[in-house]
PDB file of C-alpha atoms in Angstrom:
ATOM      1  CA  UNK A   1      21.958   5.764 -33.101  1.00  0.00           C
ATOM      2  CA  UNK A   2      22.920   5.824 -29.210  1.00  0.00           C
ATOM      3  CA  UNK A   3      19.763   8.913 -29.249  1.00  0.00           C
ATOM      4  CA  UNK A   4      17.379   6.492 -30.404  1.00  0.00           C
ATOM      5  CA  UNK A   5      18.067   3.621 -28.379  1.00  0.00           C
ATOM      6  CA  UNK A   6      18.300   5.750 -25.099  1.00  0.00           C
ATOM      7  CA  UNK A   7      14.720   7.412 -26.377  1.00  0.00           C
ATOM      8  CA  UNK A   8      13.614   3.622 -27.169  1.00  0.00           C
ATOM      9  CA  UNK A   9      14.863   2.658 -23.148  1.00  0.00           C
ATOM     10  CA  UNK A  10      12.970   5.526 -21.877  1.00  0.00           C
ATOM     11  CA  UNK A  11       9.772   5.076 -23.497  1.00  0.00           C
ATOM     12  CA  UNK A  12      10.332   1.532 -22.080  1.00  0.00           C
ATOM     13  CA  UNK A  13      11.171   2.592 -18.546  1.00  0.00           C
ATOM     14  CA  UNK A  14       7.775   4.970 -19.095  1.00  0.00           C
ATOM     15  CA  UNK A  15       5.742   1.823 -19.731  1.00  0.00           C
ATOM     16  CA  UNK A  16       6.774  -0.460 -16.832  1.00  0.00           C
ATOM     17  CA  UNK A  17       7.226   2.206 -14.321  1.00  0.00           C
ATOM     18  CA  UNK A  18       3.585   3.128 -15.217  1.00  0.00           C
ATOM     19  CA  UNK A  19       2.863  -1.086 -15.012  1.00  0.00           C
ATOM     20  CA  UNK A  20       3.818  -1.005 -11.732  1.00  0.00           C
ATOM     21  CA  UNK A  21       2.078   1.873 -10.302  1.00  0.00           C
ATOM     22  CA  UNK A  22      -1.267   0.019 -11.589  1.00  0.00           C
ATOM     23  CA  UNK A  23      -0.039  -3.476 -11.181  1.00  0.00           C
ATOM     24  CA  UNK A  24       2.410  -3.618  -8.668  1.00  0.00           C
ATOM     25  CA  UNK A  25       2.046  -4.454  -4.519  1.00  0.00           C
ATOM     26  CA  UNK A  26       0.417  -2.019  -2.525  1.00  0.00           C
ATOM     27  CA  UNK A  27       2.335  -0.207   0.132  1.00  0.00           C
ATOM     28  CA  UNK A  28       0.512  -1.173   2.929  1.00  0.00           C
ATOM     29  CA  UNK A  29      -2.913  -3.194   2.796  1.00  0.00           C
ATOM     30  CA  UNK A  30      -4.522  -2.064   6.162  1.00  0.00           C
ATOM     31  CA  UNK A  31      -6.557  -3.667   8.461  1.00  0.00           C
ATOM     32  CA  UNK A  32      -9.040  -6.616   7.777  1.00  0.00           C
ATOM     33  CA  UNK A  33     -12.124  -5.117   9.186  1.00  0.00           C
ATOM     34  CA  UNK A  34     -15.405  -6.692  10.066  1.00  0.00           C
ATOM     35  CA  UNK A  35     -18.655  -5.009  11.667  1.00  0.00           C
ATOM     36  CA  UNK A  36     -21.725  -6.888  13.190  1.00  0.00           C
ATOM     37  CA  UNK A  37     -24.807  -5.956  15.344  1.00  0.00           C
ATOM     38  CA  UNK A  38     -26.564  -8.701  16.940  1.00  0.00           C
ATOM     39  CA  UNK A  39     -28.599  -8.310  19.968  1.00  0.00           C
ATOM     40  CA  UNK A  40     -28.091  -4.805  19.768  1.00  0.00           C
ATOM     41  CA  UNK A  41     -24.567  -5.071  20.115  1.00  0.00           C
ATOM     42  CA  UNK A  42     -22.336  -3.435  17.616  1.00  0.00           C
ATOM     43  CA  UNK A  43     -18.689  -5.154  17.526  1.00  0.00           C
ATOM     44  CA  UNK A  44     -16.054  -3.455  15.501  1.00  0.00           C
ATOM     45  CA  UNK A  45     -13.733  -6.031  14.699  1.00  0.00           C
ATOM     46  CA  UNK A  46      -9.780  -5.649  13.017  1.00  0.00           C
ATOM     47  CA  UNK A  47      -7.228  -7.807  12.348  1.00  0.00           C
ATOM     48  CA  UNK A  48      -3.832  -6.414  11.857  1.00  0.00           C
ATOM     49  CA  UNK A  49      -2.925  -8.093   8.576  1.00  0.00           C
ATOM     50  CA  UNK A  50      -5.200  -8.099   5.232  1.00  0.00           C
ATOM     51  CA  UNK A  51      -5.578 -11.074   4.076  1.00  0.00           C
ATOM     52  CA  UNK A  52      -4.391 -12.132   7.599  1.00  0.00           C
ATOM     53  CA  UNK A  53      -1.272 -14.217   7.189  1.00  0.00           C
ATOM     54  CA  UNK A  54       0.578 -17.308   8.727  1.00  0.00           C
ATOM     55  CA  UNK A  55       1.676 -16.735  12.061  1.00  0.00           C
ATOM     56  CA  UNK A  56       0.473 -14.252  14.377  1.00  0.00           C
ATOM     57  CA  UNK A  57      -2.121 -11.930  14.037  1.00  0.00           C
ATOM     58  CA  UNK A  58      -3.694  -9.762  16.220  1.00  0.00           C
ATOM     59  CA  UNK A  59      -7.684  -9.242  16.510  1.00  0.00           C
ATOM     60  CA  UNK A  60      -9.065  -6.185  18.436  1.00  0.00           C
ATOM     61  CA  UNK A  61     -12.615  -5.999  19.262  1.00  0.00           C
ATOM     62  CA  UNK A  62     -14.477  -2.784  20.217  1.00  0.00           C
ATOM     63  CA  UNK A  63     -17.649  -3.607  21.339  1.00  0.00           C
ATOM     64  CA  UNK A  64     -20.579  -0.614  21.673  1.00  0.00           C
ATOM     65  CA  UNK A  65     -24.175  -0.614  23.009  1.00  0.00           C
ATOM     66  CA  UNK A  66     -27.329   0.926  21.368  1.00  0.00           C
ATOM     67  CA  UNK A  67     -26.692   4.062  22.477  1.00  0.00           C
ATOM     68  CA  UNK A  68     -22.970   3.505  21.113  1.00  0.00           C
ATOM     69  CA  UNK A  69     -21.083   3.957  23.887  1.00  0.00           C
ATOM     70  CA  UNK A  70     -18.324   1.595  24.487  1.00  0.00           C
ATOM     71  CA  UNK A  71     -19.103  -1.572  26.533  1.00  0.00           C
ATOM     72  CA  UNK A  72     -15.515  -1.690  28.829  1.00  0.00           C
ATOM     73  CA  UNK A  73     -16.682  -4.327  31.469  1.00  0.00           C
ATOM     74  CA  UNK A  74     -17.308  -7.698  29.087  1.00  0.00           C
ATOM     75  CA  UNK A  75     -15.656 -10.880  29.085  1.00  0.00           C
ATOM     76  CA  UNK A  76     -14.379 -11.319  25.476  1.00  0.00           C
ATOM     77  CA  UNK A  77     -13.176 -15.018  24.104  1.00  0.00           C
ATOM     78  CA  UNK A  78     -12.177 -15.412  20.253  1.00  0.00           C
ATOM     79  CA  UNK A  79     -12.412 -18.718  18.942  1.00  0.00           C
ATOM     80  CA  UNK A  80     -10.640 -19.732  15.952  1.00  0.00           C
ATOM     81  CA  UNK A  81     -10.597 -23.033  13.978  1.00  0.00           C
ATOM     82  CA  UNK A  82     -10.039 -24.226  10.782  1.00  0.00           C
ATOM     83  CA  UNK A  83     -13.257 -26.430   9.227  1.00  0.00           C
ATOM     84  CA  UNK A  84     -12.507 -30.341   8.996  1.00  0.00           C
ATOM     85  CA  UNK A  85     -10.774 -31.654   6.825  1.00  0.00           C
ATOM     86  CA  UNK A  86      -9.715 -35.367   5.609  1.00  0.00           C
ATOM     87  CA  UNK A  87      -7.119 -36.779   7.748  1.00  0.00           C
ATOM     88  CA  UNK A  88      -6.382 -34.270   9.598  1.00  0.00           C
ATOM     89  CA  UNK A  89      -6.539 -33.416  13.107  1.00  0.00           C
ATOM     90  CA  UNK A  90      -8.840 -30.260  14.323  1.00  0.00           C
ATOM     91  CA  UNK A  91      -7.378 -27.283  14.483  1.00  0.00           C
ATOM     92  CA  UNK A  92      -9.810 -25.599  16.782  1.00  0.00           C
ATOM     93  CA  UNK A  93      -8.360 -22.542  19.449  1.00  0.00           C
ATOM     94  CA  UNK A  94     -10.276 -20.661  22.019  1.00  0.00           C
ATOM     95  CA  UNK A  95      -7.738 -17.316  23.785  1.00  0.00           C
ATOM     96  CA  UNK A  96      -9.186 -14.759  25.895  1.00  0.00           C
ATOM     97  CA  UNK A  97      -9.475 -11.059  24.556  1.00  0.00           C
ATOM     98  CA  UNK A  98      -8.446  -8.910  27.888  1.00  0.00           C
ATOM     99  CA  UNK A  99      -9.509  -5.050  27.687  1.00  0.00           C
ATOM    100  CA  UNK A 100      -7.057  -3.030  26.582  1.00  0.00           C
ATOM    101  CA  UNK A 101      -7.702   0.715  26.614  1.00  0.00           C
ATOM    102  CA  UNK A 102     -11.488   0.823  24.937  1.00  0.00           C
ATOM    103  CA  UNK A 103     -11.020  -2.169  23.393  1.00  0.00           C
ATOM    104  CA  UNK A 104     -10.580  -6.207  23.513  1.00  0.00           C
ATOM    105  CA  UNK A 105      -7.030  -7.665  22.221  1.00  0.00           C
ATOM    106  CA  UNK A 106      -5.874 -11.205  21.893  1.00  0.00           C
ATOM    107  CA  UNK A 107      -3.258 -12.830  19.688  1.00  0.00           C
ATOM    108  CA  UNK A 108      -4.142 -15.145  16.919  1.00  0.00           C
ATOM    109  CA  UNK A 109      -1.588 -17.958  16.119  1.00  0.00           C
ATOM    110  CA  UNK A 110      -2.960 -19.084  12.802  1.00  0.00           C
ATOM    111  CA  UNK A 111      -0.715 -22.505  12.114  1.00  0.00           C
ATOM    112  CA  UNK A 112      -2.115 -22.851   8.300  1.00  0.00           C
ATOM    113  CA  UNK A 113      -3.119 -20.903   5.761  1.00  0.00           C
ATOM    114  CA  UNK A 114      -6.298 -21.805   3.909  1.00  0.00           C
ATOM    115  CA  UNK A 115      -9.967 -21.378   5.520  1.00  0.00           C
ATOM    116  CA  UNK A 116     -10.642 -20.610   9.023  1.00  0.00           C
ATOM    117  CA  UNK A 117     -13.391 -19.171  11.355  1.00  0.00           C
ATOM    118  CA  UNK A 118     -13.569 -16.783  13.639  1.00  0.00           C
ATOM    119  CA  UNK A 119     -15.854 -16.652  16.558  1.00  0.00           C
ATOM    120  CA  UNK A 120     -16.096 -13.852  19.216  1.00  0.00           C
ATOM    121  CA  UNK A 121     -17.987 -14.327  22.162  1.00  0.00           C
ATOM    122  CA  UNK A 122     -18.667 -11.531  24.664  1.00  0.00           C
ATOM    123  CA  UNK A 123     -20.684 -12.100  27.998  1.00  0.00           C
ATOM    124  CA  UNK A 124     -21.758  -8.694  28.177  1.00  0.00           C
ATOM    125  CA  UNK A 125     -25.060  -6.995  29.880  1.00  0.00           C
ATOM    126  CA  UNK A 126     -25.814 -10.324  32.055  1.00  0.00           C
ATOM    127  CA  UNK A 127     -25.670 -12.487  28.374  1.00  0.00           C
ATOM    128  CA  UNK A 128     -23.671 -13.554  26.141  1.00  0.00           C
ATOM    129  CA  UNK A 129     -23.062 -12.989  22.305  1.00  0.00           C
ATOM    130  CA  UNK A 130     -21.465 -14.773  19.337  1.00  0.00           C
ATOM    131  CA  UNK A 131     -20.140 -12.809  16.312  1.00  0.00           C
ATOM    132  CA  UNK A 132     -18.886 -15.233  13.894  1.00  0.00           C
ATOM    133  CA  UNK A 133     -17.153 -14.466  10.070  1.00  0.00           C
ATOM    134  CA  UNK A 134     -14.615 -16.549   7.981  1.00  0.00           C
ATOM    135  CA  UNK A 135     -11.206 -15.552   6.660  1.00  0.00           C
ATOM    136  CA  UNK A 136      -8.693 -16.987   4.403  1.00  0.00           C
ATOM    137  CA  UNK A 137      -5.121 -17.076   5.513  1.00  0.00           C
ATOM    138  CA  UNK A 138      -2.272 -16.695   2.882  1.00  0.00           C
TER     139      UNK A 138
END
């Protein structure tokens, strides 16, 4: 009797251990990653959490012209904000993005989870450009 039942609890250990391998969390979810060209700009854009999360959450921009090499001398802003909602007040942020190594950094304080957009602006070559994209914070 105590054969069967410990065969019974392994084929049972079998099925949930295989469960969770298909099922279960991922180790680690990587970056969120966005990439846009607009006026022949390509920006490379990652945020260090995927889905990006309550709290902070840091967004690195690499920016690269039409030739792509990397563009190391533009001034980067990221604008984030939350859409309108009923009786509430705007949640609306704009940080600068300094330079770090070949590419732009800032820290994103995201005070609510739910919708929000993202807006990077680069003055780069004499002009500047707007890369915009949504995300949903958890």
């Amino acid at each position: 009797m105590l054969t069967f039942m410990l065969h019974r609890f392994a084929a049972h250990l079998a099925v949930v251990s295989l469960f969770l391998s298909v099922f279960g969390e991922p180790c680690e979810a990587g970056d969120y990653r966005v990439r846009k060209n607009t006026n022949g700009l390509t920006f490379d854009i990652a945020i260090n959490r995927n889905p990006p999360v309550l709290g902070d959450n840091e967004i690195r921009i690499e920016i690269k012209d039409p030739q792509g090499n990397p563009v190391l001398n533009a001034e980067v802003l990221v604008n984030y904000y939350m859409p309108p909602m009923p009786n509430m007040a705007p949640m609306n942020y704009t940080i600068p993005a300094p330079l770090k190594g070949r590419e732009y950094r800032a820290v994103m304080d995201l005070i609510m989870t739910g919708p929000w957009n993202i807006v990077t602006r680069a003055r780069a070559q004499g002009k500047w450009v707007r890369v915009a994209f949504p995300i949903d914070v958890r």
